mmCIF file of C-alpha atoms in Angstrom:
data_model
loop_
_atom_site.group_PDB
_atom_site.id
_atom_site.type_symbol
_atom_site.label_atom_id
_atom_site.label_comp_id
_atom_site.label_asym_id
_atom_site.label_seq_id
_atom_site.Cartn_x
_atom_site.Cartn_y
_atom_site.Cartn_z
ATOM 1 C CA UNK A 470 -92.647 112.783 66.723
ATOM 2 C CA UNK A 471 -91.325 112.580 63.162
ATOM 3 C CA UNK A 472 -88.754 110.908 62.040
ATOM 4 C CA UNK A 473 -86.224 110.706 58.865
ATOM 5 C CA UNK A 474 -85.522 106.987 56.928
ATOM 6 C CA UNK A 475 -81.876 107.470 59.114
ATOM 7 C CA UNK A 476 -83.132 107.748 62.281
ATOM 8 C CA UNK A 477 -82.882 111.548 62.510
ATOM 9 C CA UNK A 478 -85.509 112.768 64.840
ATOM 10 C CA UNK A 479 -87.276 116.343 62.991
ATOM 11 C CA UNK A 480 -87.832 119.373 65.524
ATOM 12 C CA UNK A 481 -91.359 120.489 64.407
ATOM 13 C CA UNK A 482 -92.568 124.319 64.798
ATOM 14 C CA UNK A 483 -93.716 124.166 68.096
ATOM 15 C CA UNK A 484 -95.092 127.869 67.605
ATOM 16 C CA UNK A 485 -97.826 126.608 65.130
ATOM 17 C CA UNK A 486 -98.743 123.512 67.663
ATOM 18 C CA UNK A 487 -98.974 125.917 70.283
ATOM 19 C CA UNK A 488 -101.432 128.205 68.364
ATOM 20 C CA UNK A 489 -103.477 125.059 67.415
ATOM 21 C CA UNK A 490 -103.505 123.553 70.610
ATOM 22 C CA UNK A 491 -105.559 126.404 71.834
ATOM 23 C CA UNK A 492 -107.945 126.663 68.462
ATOM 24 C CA UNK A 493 -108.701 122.773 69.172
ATOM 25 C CA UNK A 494 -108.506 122.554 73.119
ATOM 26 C CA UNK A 495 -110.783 125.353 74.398
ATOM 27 C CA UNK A 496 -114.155 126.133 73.653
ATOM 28 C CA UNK A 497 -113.449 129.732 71.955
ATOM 29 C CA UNK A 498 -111.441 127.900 69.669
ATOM 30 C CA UNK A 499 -113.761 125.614 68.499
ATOM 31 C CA UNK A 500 -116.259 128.158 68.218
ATOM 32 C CA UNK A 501 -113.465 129.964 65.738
ATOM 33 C CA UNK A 502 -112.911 126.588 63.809
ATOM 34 C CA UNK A 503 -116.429 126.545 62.598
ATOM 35 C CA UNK A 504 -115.518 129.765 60.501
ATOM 36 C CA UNK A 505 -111.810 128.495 59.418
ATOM 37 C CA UNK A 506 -112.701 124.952 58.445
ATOM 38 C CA UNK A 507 -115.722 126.321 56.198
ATOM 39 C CA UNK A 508 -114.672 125.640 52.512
ATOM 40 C CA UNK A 509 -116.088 129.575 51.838
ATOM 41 C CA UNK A 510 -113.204 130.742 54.058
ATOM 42 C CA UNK A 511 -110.611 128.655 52.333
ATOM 43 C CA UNK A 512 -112.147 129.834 48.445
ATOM 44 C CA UNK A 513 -111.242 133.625 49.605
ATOM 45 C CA UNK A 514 -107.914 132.823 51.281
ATOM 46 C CA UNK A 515 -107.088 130.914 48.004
ATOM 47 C CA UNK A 516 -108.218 133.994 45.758
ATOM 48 C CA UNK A 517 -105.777 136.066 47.425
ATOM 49 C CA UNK A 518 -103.356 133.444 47.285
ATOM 50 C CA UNK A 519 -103.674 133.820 43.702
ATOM 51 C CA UNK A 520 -103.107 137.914 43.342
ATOM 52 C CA UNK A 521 -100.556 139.741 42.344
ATOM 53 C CA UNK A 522 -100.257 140.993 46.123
ATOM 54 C CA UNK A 523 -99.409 137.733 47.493
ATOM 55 C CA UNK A 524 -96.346 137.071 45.808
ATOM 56 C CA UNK A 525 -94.747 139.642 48.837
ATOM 57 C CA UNK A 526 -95.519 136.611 51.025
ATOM 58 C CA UNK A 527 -92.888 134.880 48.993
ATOM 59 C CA UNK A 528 -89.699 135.219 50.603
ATOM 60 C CA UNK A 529 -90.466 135.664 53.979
ATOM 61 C CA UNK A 530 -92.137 132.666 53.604
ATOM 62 C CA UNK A 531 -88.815 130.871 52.635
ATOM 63 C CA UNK A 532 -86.825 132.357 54.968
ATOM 64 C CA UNK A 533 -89.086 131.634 57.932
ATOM 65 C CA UNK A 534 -89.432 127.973 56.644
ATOM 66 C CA UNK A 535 -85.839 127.166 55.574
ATOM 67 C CA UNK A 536 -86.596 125.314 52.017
ATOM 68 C CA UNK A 537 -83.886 125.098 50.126
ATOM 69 C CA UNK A 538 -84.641 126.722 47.022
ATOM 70 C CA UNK A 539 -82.165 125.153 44.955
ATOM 71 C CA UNK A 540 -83.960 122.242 44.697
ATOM 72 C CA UNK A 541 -86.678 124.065 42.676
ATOM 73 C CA UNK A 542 -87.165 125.588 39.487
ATOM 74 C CA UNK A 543 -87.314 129.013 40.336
ATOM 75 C CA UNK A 544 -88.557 132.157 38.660
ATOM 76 C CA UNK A 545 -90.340 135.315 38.974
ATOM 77 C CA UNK A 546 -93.758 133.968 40.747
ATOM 78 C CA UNK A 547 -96.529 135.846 39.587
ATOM 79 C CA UNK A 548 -98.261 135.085 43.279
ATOM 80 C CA UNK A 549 -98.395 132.696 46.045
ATOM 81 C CA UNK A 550 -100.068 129.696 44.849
ATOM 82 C CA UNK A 551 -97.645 129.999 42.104
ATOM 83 C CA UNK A 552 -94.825 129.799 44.218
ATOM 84 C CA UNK A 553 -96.749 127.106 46.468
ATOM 85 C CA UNK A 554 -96.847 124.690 43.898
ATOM 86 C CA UNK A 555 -93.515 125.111 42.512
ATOM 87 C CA UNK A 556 -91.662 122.635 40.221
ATOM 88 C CA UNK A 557 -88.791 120.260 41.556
ATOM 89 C CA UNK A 558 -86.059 119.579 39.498
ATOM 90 C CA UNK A 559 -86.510 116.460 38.212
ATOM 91 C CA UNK A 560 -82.993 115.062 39.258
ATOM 92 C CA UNK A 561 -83.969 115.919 43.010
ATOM 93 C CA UNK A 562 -86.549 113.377 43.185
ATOM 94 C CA UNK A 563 -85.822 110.706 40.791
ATOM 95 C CA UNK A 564 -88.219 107.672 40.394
ATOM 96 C CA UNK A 565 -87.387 103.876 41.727
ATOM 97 C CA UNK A 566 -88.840 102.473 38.648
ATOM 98 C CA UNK A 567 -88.300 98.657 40.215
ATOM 99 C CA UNK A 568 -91.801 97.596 39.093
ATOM 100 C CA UNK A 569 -91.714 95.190 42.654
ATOM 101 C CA UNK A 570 -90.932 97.981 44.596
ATOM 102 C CA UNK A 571 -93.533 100.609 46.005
ATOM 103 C CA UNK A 572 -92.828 104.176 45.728
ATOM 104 C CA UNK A 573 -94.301 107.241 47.403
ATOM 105 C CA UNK A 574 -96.933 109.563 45.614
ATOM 106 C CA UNK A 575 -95.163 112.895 47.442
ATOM 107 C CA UNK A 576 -93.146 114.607 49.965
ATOM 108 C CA UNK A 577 -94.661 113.959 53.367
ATOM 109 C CA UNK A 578 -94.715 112.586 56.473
ATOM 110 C CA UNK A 579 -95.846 108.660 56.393
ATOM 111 C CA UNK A 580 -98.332 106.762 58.736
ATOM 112 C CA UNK A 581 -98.913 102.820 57.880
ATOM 113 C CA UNK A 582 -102.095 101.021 59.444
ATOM 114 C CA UNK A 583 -103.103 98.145 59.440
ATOM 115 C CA UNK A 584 -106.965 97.516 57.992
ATOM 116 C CA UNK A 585 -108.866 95.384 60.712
ATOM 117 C CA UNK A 586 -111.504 92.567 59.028
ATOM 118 C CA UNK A 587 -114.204 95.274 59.735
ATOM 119 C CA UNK A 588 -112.615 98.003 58.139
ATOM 120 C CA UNK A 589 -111.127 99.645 60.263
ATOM 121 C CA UNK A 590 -107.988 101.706 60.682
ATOM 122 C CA UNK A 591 -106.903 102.937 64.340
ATOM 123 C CA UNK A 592 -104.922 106.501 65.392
ATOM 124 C CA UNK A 593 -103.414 107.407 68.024
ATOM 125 C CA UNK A 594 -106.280 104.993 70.060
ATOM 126 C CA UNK A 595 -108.957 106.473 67.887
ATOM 127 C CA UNK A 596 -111.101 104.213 65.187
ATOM 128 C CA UNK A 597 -112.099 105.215 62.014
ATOM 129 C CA UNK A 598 -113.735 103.462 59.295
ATOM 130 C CA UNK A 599 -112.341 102.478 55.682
ATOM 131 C CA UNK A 600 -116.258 103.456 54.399
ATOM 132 C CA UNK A 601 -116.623 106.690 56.123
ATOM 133 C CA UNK A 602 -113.258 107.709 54.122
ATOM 134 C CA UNK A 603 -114.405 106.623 51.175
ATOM 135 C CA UNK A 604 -118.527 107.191 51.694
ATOM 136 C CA UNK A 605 -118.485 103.899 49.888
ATOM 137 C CA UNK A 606 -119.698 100.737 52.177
ATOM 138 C CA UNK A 607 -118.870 97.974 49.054
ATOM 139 C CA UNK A 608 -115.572 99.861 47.719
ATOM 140 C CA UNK A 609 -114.319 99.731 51.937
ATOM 141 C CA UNK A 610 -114.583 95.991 52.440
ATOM 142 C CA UNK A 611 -112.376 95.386 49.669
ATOM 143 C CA UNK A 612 -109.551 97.020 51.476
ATOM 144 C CA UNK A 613 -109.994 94.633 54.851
ATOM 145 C CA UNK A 614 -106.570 93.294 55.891
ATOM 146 C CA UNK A 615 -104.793 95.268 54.004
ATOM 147 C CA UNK A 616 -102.660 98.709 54.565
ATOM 148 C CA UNK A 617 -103.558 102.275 55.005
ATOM 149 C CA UNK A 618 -100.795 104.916 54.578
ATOM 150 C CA UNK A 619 -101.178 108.057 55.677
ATOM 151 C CA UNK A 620 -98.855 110.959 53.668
ATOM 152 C CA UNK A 621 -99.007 113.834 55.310
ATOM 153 C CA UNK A 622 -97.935 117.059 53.985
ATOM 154 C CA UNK A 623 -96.908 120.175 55.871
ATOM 155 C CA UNK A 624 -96.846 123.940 54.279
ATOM 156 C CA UNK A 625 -92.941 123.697 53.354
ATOM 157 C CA UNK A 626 -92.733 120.291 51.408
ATOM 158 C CA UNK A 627 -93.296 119.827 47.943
ATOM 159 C CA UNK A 628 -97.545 119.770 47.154
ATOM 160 C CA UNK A 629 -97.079 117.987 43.698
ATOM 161 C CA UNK A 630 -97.762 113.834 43.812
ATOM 162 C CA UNK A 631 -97.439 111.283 41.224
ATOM 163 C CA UNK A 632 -98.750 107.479 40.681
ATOM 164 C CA UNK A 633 -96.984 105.036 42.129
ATOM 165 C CA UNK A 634 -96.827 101.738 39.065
ATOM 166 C CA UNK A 635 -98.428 101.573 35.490
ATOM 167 C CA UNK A 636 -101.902 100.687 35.213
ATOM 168 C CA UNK A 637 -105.389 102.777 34.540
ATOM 169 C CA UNK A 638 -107.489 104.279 36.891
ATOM 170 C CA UNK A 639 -111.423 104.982 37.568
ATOM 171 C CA UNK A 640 -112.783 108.678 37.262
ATOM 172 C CA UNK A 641 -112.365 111.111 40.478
ATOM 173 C CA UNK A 642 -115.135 111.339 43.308
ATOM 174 C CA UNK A 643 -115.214 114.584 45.230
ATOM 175 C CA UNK A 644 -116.624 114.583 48.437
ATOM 176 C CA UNK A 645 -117.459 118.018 50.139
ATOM 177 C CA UNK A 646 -116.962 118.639 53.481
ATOM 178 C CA UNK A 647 -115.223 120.791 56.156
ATOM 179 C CA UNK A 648 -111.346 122.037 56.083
ATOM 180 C CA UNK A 649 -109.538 121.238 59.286
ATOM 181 C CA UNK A 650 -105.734 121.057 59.348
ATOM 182 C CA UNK A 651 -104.400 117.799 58.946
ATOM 183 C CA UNK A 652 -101.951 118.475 61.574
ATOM 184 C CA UNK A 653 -102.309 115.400 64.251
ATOM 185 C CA UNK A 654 -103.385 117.600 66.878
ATOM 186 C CA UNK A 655 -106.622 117.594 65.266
ATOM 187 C CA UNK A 656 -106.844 114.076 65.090
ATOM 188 C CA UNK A 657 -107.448 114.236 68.937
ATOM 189 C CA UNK A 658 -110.955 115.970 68.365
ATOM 190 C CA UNK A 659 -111.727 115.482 65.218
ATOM 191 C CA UNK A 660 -112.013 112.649 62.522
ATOM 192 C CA UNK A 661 -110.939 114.894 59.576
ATOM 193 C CA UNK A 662 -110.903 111.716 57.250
ATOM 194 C CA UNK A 663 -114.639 111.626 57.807
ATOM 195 C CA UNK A 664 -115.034 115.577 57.872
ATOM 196 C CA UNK A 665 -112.861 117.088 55.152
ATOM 197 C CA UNK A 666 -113.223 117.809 51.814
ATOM 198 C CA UNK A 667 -111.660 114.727 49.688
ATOM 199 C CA UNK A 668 -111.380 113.664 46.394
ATOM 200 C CA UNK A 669 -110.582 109.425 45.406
ATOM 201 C CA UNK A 670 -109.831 107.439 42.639
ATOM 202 C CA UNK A 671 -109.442 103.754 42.046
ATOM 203 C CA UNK A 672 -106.097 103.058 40.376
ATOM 204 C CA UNK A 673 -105.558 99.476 38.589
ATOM 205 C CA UNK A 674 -102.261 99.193 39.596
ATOM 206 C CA UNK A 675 -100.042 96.355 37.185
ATOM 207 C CA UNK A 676 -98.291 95.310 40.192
ATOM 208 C CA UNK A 677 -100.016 96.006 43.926
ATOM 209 C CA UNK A 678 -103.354 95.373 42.469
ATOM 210 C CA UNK A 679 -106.539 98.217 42.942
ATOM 211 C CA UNK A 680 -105.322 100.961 44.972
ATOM 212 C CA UNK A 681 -107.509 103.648 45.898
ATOM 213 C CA UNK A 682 -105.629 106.688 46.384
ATOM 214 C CA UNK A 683 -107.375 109.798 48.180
ATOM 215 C CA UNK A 684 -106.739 113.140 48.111
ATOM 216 C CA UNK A 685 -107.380 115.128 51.374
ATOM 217 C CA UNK A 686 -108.069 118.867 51.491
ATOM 218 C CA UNK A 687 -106.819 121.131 54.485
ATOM 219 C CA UNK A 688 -107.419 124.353 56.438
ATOM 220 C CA UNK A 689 -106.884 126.759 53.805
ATOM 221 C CA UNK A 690 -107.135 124.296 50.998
ATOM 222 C CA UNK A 691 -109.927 125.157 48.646
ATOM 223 C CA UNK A 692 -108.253 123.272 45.795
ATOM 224 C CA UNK A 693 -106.911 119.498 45.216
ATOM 225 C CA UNK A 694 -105.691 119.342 41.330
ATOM 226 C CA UNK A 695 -105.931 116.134 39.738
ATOM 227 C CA UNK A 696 -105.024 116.229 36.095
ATOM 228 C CA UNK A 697 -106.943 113.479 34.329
ATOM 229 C CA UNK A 698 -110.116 111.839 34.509
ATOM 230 C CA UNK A 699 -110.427 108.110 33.872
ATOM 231 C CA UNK A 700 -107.647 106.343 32.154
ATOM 232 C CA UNK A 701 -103.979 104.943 31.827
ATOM 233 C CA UNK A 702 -101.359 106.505 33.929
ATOM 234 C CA UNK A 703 -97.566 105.845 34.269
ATOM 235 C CA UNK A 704 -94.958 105.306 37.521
ATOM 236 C CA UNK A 705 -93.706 108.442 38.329
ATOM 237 C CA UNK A 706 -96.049 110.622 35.928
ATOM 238 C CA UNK A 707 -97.277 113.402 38.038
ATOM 239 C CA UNK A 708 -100.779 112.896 39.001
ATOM 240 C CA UNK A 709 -101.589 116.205 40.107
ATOM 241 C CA UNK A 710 -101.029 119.242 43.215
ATOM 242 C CA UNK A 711 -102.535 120.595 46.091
ATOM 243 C CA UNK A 712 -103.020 124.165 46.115
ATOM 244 C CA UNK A 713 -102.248 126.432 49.277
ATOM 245 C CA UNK A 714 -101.966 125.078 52.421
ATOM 246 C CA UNK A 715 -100.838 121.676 54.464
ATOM 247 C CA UNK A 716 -102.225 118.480 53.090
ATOM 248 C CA UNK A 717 -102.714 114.611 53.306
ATOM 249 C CA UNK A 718 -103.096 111.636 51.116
ATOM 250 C CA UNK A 719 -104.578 108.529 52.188
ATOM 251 C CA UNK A 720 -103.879 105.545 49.908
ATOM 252 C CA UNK A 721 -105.374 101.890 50.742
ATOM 253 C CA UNK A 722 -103.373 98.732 49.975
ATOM 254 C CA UNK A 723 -105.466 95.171 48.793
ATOM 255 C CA UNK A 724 -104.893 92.479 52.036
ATOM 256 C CA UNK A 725 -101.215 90.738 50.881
ATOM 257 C CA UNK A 726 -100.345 93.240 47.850
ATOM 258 C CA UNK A 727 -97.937 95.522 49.651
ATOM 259 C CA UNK A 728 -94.792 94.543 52.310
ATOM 260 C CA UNK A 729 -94.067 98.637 53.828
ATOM 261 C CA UNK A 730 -90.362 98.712 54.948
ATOM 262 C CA UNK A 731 -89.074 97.637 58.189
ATOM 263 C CA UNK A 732 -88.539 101.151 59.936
ATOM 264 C CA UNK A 733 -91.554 102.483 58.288
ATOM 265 C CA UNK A 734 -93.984 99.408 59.849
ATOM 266 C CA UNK A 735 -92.038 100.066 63.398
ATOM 267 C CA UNK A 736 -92.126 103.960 63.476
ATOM 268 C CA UNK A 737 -95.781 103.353 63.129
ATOM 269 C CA UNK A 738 -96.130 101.212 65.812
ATOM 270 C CA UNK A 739 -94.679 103.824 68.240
ATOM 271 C CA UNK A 740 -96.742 106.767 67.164
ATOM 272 C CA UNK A 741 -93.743 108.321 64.781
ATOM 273 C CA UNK A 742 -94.230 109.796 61.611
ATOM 274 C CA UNK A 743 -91.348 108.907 58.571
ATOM 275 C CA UNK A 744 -90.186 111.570 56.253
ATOM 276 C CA UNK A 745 -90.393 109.973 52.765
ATOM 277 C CA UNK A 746 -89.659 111.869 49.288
ATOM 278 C CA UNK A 747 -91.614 111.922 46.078
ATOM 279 C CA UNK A 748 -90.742 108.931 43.901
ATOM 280 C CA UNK A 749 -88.492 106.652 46.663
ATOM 281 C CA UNK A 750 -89.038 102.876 47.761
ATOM 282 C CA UNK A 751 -91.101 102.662 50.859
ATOM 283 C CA UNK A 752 -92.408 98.621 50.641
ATOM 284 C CA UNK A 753 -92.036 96.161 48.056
ATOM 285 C CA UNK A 754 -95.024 94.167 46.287
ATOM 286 C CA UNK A 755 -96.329 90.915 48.203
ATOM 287 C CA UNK A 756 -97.757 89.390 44.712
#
């Protein structure tokens, strides 16, 4: 179930769930998923998404969807992926720029869990582990008792993230692996936090301490964007985009740094997703 900060419960397209329900629930379908999720598959699909010839996808794609296009810069796209990671207006999705309070990196749909002294983060009943995430066993422990958040993005919301405070941040670490959707029916079967391709920095945040944010690639997402390498960032200043496709970022939260809001913490609880936009409050800093 998801969720809006107002209590508004969000239909979700129970066509897709239907179609992965059977890719992830019967044997033939699993069999199929070993072609989909392979990050070959997704390189092609994203050439295409790149021609000329996908641009007809376009406005189908918007109708079907219902985004509201005014809340875009829009233009002649010269293809899909163009389109995909379109520019908001900046007044759409303006920045809380309260240093105490904590902001989210995108458009998505937010999970908050609580890190366990073994690090370890629990789903829907399932475990998974802070250093299979991360393929780091010393960078993991850090995290214990604090918070993972979960952001995850769906084919209509905006694909372009941004830091949450000031501070400077460690070089990116890509970690290859498969491309599942990040939809939670595959959370069922699969640990896609362990199995898809990812890419993770360490940001030195001035006021929630080190936060390592992760970037999680998807079925049909051969590319995560990050702009910058190591060094200084700012609140708000757009940290990079994700490429064709639904997507997720995982971000983990020092033990007593970060307080998430009330409705957030208790959606979690009860298995609901929150619909949070790029730049607003979701917690406030515990330091």
């Amino acid at each position: 179930m998801i969720k809006t900060r107002t209590g508004e419960i969000i239909v979700t397209n129970e066509n897709q769930n239907k179609l992965l329900k059977k890719l992830y629930g019967s044997v033939l379908g699993r069999v199929l998923l070993k072609t989909l999720t392979a990050p070959l598959v997704s390189c092609i699909a994203g050439k295409f998404m790149d021609s000329r010839a996908s641009a007809l996808l376009i406005k189908p794609f918007i109708k079907r969807s219902g985004i509201d296009t005014s809340q875009y810069v829009m233009y002649r796209f010269r293809s899909y992926n163009d389109f995909f990671t379109r520019v908001v207006k900046p007044e759409k999705r303006p920045i809380d720029y309260a240093p105490d309070h904590l902001i989210s990196p995108c458009d998505s749909k937010l999970t908050v869990h609580k890190i366990s002294r073994k690090s370890i983060f629990r789903i829907k009943g399932s475990r998974y582990r802070v250093s299979d995430l991360l393929k780091n066993e010393f960078l993991a422990n850090r995290f214990c008792g604090g918070y993972c958040m979960i952001f995850r993005l769906e084919v209509d919301d905006y694909h372009r993230y941004c830091y949450i405070d000031d501070g400077t941040k460690t070089d990116n670490t890509f970690i290859a692996g498969e491309l599942h959707t990040v939809n939670p029916i595959a959370l069922e079967r699969y640990n896609i936090y362990k199995r898809n391709s990812r890419e993770y920095t360490v940001l030195h945040t001035n006021n929630f301490g080190d936060v390592v944010q992760v970037e999680v690639g998807a079925m049909m997402v051969g590319r995560i964007v990050n702009h910058q390498g190591e060094g200084a960032f700012c609140r708000g200043e757009e940290k990079g985009k994700f490429e064709f496709g639904g997507s997720t970022i995982v971000m983990l939260f020092g033990k007593d740094t970060v307080c998430p809001d009330e409705d957030i913490l208790r959606n979690s609880a009860e298995g609901i997703e929150t619909v949070v936009k790029y730049g607003e409050k979701i917690g406030t800093g515990c330091r």
